């Protein structure tokens, strides 16, 4: 089967996280009562007119800048004409032959090898509404369907890749990377469950070495990383079987059914829509000045890859540590605010605790970093106690658990728990004498050069101190005491 | 009283020798007499009008400062949305549609305390030149009930001519204000594209549509125009250009005014009586110090075919929202989604609307787009340049508004091309986005003749000044049809 090469291009729709819709002032908030976030414009009432949302333009430009696109000084909205009950105006306002961004790329890491996927264009468009079928899951079989237009007119960008993707894995990685970038620059919330990102995959196969592309099929509306990978895998296999059995691939649009994990035909090329695009006369061409582009460029947040590299060089994090922090905006925000507090604690230690114990604790208490009672300030309070030698790491872990249920300062909790590390030498001397007296044979072993045996004695002292002794101080005092005997 | 000027009505409302209620009584009595003959109105807003009149009178009684248009009744073309009232566009598909919101122009009329009295008849979705394409029956011309009032704003022109209201609103996509103004012997103004917000005007061809006033005099029209103009955040194509004080144009002065007269509109396509009336008008203006000369403009030859590609193209998309899903007529016997769309639209739209949707769909179709739509867009650019060039020499252009006086009802009903020719002088103006108006310039066999003045973009002022001057020298606009 490896005689075929797979060619994939992705069209990814990402919802821009503006407060209001693309062409009206209605809220874009998800999950509201049906048809409550609507107005004459997004209901497509007679006489209503679209007015372009400036924030959406900025976000589309930011996305383009993050993906290395050239931002067009003039772009044009067009009408894409078709009838469907979720499309109130009978046309979708979208960009067609003059999109806002052209040419760009995204580099993914495929099993350690970097691979650059070209981006053809990014254009802006409005979303359609939602049909809620009654009596069945799909329109087929439903007794009737209801239309919810809360989502109608929410702003989307469609990011169209070049046919540079060569496997289902690459497709998934591309979408994951894209999601991360869009989240980092704050233009998309990346919430796949709420439909914030959806992909259409154009898939074809060709014998290895052949230059011409094979006939492609388009699989629509893939809305999770899992479904994009599975749908492509399925479609590749289906196409191979067709070709190997002497058949021909027919250009058609497919739907991937998550339940059956199969692609099914929606329509073939002969039945393809003629969308009759023409420039939207209700909107003037969108003009963006070079100065506006430069301003947005200057304020573009740091991209995830650059941040991962910087964390490694500037804060001595390992690559995997940096990836974990950068991989989750909630964690990253916590880490950044901890760094901003200018504590003597190293970034590396902050990171270890953040993605270790604090992360585990937040998971257990079902909190986000942003809502957890473990604030950056409180974590640093705890880590500073370790740094000062007041607490051992092990003790700190216990204190952290207590911190989850209170808002007290870590130092106050430590006092109440009475777990402060013992660095009072007279008290430690007493424990050491007790241990040495009980283990004369071990003393001899140490004296004869078996320094490992000292660890056993240190352990005994720690035990007596109920873990509160400072280990390195114990070692010094212990070795001193042995040499004096 | 039903033929009194706005400033005089305002004076009498202010000194309380007239109340807004009286004014409504007078006009509703005209409505009662004229409507059975004309069928110019689709809805009579009696209750709301009297409620509003009471409020206005209370303000006048208090001696509160009120705008010039306060308490003045007005008729609204039925493609302009008014909250809580039916907006039918004279179409079956919107027969029972009640708009939940006001068009921006309605908000502007409200701010002036004007009193909407009638929703007026029109060609369905403003497609037509005779008001015969109304799903609810044709309107008749008050000067001759066997004739058409013009269209598509025939209802709005007829009610002003008959004295049912002193003022009305129409919309003009290719001449739909000016041509009926000409046929009915009233003043009709199409402002520069972008001057008046289109928000709440049910779209026919978005890049061409403009709302404008009907009045009996240029003076009254200028006052209403003033209230309508200005940038609107709800219309992305509305202009930010400052709006001048149009009352300053109401001075009789055309000295040194340079007028171009396109010779293409003095050929065989134009009736002799119309040409003669125009020559007289030019003589009058020349006597006042204006100068005119002939100019050749290809726009008046290319306009019609360009328009009948672009306007239907835009209309085919604009009318897609009437699909039976959310509002308007729905066929309930359909057994599939596609059938529901087809039957609802097939039953809801009249023949002329269907003709234009098919035409527009065709010219946008893949394989035909370049040959038709794109070419027409290029022609439109040439037309705009043609006008720009003309206006580098002239302050105004003067043409007949329509090739003939009002034609008989049914005369062009089976010949859409002949009907389209009625707009030959007006259509290029919409393609160029310029301001223009029709003013009465004489009668032939008892039927009014209109002349069209075309101004530079955003220069309604010069056009109004010339029109005002002309009306100080003539009395055509003071004549009224008899019941």
Tab-separated table of C-alpha atoms in Angstrom, chain A residues 274-451:
chain	number	residue	atom	x	y	z
A	274	UNK	CA	-22.944	27.467	-8.359
A	275	UNK	CA	-22.546	30.046	-5.612
A	276	UNK	CA	-22.720	32.994	-8.007
A	277	UNK	CA	-20.275	35.078	-5.994
A	278	UNK	CA	-20.360	38.808	-6.598
A	279	UNK	CA	-19.073	41.776	-4.596
A	280	UNK	CA	-21.292	42.629	-1.610
A	281	UNK	CA	-22.793	46.024	-2.510
A	282	UNK	CA	-23.777	46.756	1.102
A	283	UNK	CA	-20.132	46.928	2.190
A	284	UNK	CA	-17.390	49.088	0.784
A	285	UNK	CA	-14.070	47.406	-0.023
A	286	UNK	CA	-12.152	46.886	3.227
A	287	UNK	CA	-9.167	49.205	3.269
A	288	UNK	CA	-6.357	48.563	5.741
A	289	UNK	CA	-3.465	51.016	5.861
A	290	UNK	CA	0.160	49.989	6.180
A	291	UNK	CA	0.293	51.958	9.441
A	292	UNK	CA	-2.568	49.907	10.892
A	293	UNK	CA	-0.817	46.705	9.887
A	294	UNK	CA	2.467	47.862	11.449
A	295	UNK	CA	0.721	48.768	14.708
A	296	UNK	CA	-0.908	45.361	14.915
A	297	UNK	CA	2.402	43.712	14.078
A	298	UNK	CA	4.149	45.605	16.868
A	299	UNK	CA	1.520	44.493	19.363
A	300	UNK	CA	1.303	40.894	18.231
A	301	UNK	CA	1.713	38.621	21.279
A	302	UNK	CA	4.724	36.273	21.329
A	303	UNK	CA	4.055	33.156	19.276
A	304	UNK	CA	4.156	29.783	21.063
A	305	UNK	CA	7.288	28.428	19.339
A	306	UNK	CA	9.249	31.583	20.093
A	307	UNK	CA	8.117	31.434	23.675
A	308	UNK	CA	9.157	27.809	24.071
A	309	UNK	CA	12.632	28.690	22.800
A	310	UNK	CA	12.840	31.737	25.029
A	311	UNK	CA	11.764	29.824	28.133
A	312	UNK	CA	14.589	27.386	27.470
A	313	UNK	CA	17.261	30.016	26.967
A	314	UNK	CA	16.052	32.666	29.375
A	315	UNK	CA	14.640	30.549	32.193
A	316	UNK	CA	16.588	27.330	31.771
A	317	UNK	CA	13.443	25.248	31.359
A	318	UNK	CA	13.758	21.958	29.546
A	319	UNK	CA	12.036	21.709	26.168
A	320	UNK	CA	9.303	19.505	27.553
A	321	UNK	CA	8.756	21.792	30.538
A	322	UNK	CA	8.491	24.793	28.252
A	323	UNK	CA	6.074	22.929	25.986
A	324	UNK	CA	3.809	22.026	28.876
A	325	UNK	CA	3.687	25.613	30.132
A	326	UNK	CA	3.145	27.094	26.671
A	327	UNK	CA	0.725	24.342	25.727
A	328	UNK	CA	-1.901	25.622	28.123
A	329	UNK	CA	-2.753	29.307	28.281
A	330	UNK	CA	-4.098	28.909	31.815
A	331	UNK	CA	-0.794	27.467	33.042
A	332	UNK	CA	1.201	29.966	31.036
A	333	UNK	CA	-0.651	32.922	32.512
A	334	UNK	CA	-0.008	31.548	36.013
A	335	UNK	CA	3.661	30.989	35.299
A	336	UNK	CA	4.047	34.456	33.794
A	337	UNK	CA	2.403	36.185	36.736
A	338	UNK	CA	4.623	34.224	39.110
A	339	UNK	CA	7.679	35.384	37.162
A	340	UNK	CA	6.405	38.939	37.241
A	341	UNK	CA	6.472	38.913	41.049
A	342	UNK	CA	10.278	39.136	40.969
A	343	UNK	CA	10.943	36.545	43.606
A	344	UNK	CA	14.357	35.103	44.415
A	345	UNK	CA	12.940	31.686	43.494
A	346	UNK	CA	14.239	30.483	40.137
A	347	UNK	CA	11.944	30.197	37.130
A	348	UNK	CA	12.924	26.582	36.854
A	349	UNK	CA	11.657	25.864	40.392
A	350	UNK	CA	8.498	27.840	39.771
A	351	UNK	CA	7.930	25.789	36.619
A	352	UNK	CA	8.579	22.460	38.341
A	353	UNK	CA	6.059	23.204	41.044
A	354	UNK	CA	3.565	24.746	38.628
A	355	UNK	CA	3.402	21.837	36.218
A	356	UNK	CA	3.976	19.291	39.034
A	357	UNK	CA	2.229	19.576	42.354
A	358	UNK	CA	0.080	22.633	41.628
A	359	UNK	CA	-1.205	21.176	38.363
A	360	UNK	CA	-2.010	17.878	40.067
A	361	UNK	CA	-3.746	19.644	42.909
A	362	UNK	CA	-5.804	21.841	40.575
A	363	UNK	CA	-6.838	18.790	38.615
A	364	UNK	CA	-7.946	17.099	41.776
A	365	UNK	CA	-9.871	20.094	43.047
A	366	UNK	CA	-11.198	20.687	39.524
A	367	UNK	CA	-9.879	24.208	39.371
A	368	UNK	CA	-8.269	26.218	36.640
A	369	UNK	CA	-5.060	27.991	37.585
A	370	UNK	CA	-6.989	31.197	37.168
A	371	UNK	CA	-9.651	30.181	39.686
A	372	UNK	CA	-7.536	28.111	42.067
A	373	UNK	CA	-6.787	29.289	45.592
A	374	UNK	CA	-3.136	28.577	44.831
A	375	UNK	CA	-2.276	31.954	43.396
A	376	UNK	CA	1.173	32.737	41.995
A	377	UNK	CA	1.812	34.869	45.072
A	378	UNK	CA	0.938	32.067	47.493
A	379	UNK	CA	2.999	29.516	45.577
A	380	UNK	CA	5.982	31.841	45.688
A	381	UNK	CA	5.403	32.357	49.412
A	382	UNK	CA	5.763	28.593	49.803
A	383	UNK	CA	8.770	28.263	47.505
A	384	UNK	CA	10.523	31.096	49.326
A	385	UNK	CA	10.199	29.119	52.562
A	386	UNK	CA	12.033	26.221	50.885
A	387	UNK	CA	14.659	28.571	49.543
A	388	UNK	CA	15.199	30.051	53.034
A	389	UNK	CA	15.623	26.543	54.419
A	390	UNK	CA	12.556	26.819	56.573
A	391	UNK	CA	10.834	23.924	54.792
A	392	UNK	CA	12.022	20.809	53.049
A	393	UNK	CA	10.538	19.983	49.680
A	394	UNK	CA	8.628	17.136	51.227
A	395	UNK	CA	7.188	19.369	53.909
A	396	UNK	CA	6.270	21.952	51.318
A	397	UNK	CA	4.133	19.401	49.490
A	398	UNK	CA	2.081	18.910	52.652
A	399	UNK	CA	1.773	22.635	53.179
A	400	UNK	CA	0.578	23.044	49.580
A	401	UNK	CA	-2.283	20.630	50.227
A	402	UNK	CA	-3.329	22.699	53.239
A	403	UNK	CA	-3.102	25.865	51.178
A	404	UNK	CA	-5.788	24.569	48.836
A	405	UNK	CA	-8.419	24.874	51.560
A	406	UNK	CA	-7.437	28.255	52.932
A	407	UNK	CA	-6.398	31.694	51.934
A	408	UNK	CA	-3.791	32.047	54.670
A	409	UNK	CA	-0.179	32.864	53.991
A	410	UNK	CA	1.940	29.733	53.588
A	411	UNK	CA	4.142	30.970	56.476
A	412	UNK	CA	1.127	31.122	58.792
A	413	UNK	CA	0.044	27.637	57.777
A	414	UNK	CA	3.540	26.370	58.468
A	415	UNK	CA	3.486	27.923	61.928
A	416	UNK	CA	0.134	26.326	62.736
A	417	UNK	CA	1.271	22.941	61.486
A	418	UNK	CA	4.463	23.284	63.495
A	419	UNK	CA	6.471	21.794	60.706
A	420	UNK	CA	9.189	24.389	60.477
A	421	UNK	CA	12.487	22.816	59.530
A	422	UNK	CA	14.865	22.378	62.492
A	423	UNK	CA	18.082	24.225	62.014
A	424	UNK	CA	18.756	24.681	65.689
A	425	UNK	CA	22.062	22.738	66.097
A	426	UNK	CA	21.605	21.980	69.795
A	427	UNK	CA	18.328	20.222	69.086
A	428	UNK	CA	19.836	18.361	66.149
A	429	UNK	CA	22.894	17.377	68.234
A	430	UNK	CA	20.578	15.621	70.680
A	431	UNK	CA	19.010	13.559	67.863
A	432	UNK	CA	22.462	12.770	66.421
A	433	UNK	CA	23.798	11.530	69.757
A	434	UNK	CA	20.794	9.322	70.177
A	435	UNK	CA	21.246	7.803	66.715
A	436	UNK	CA	25.008	7.368	67.041
A	437	UNK	CA	24.664	5.697	70.440
A	438	UNK	CA	22.216	3.215	69.016
A	439	UNK	CA	24.354	2.359	65.951
A	440	UNK	CA	28.024	1.914	66.958
A	441	UNK	CA	28.561	-0.635	64.153
A	442	UNK	CA	27.467	1.791	61.487
A	443	UNK	CA	29.845	4.421	62.832
A	444	UNK	CA	32.675	1.974	62.241
A	445	UNK	CA	31.529	1.392	58.671
A	446	UNK	CA	31.483	5.105	58.001
A	447	UNK	CA	34.883	5.513	59.552
A	448	UNK	CA	36.200	2.706	57.338
A	449	UNK	CA	35.170	4.774	54.298
A	450	UNK	CA	31.668	3.465	53.568
A	451	UNK	CA	30.131	6.937	53.285
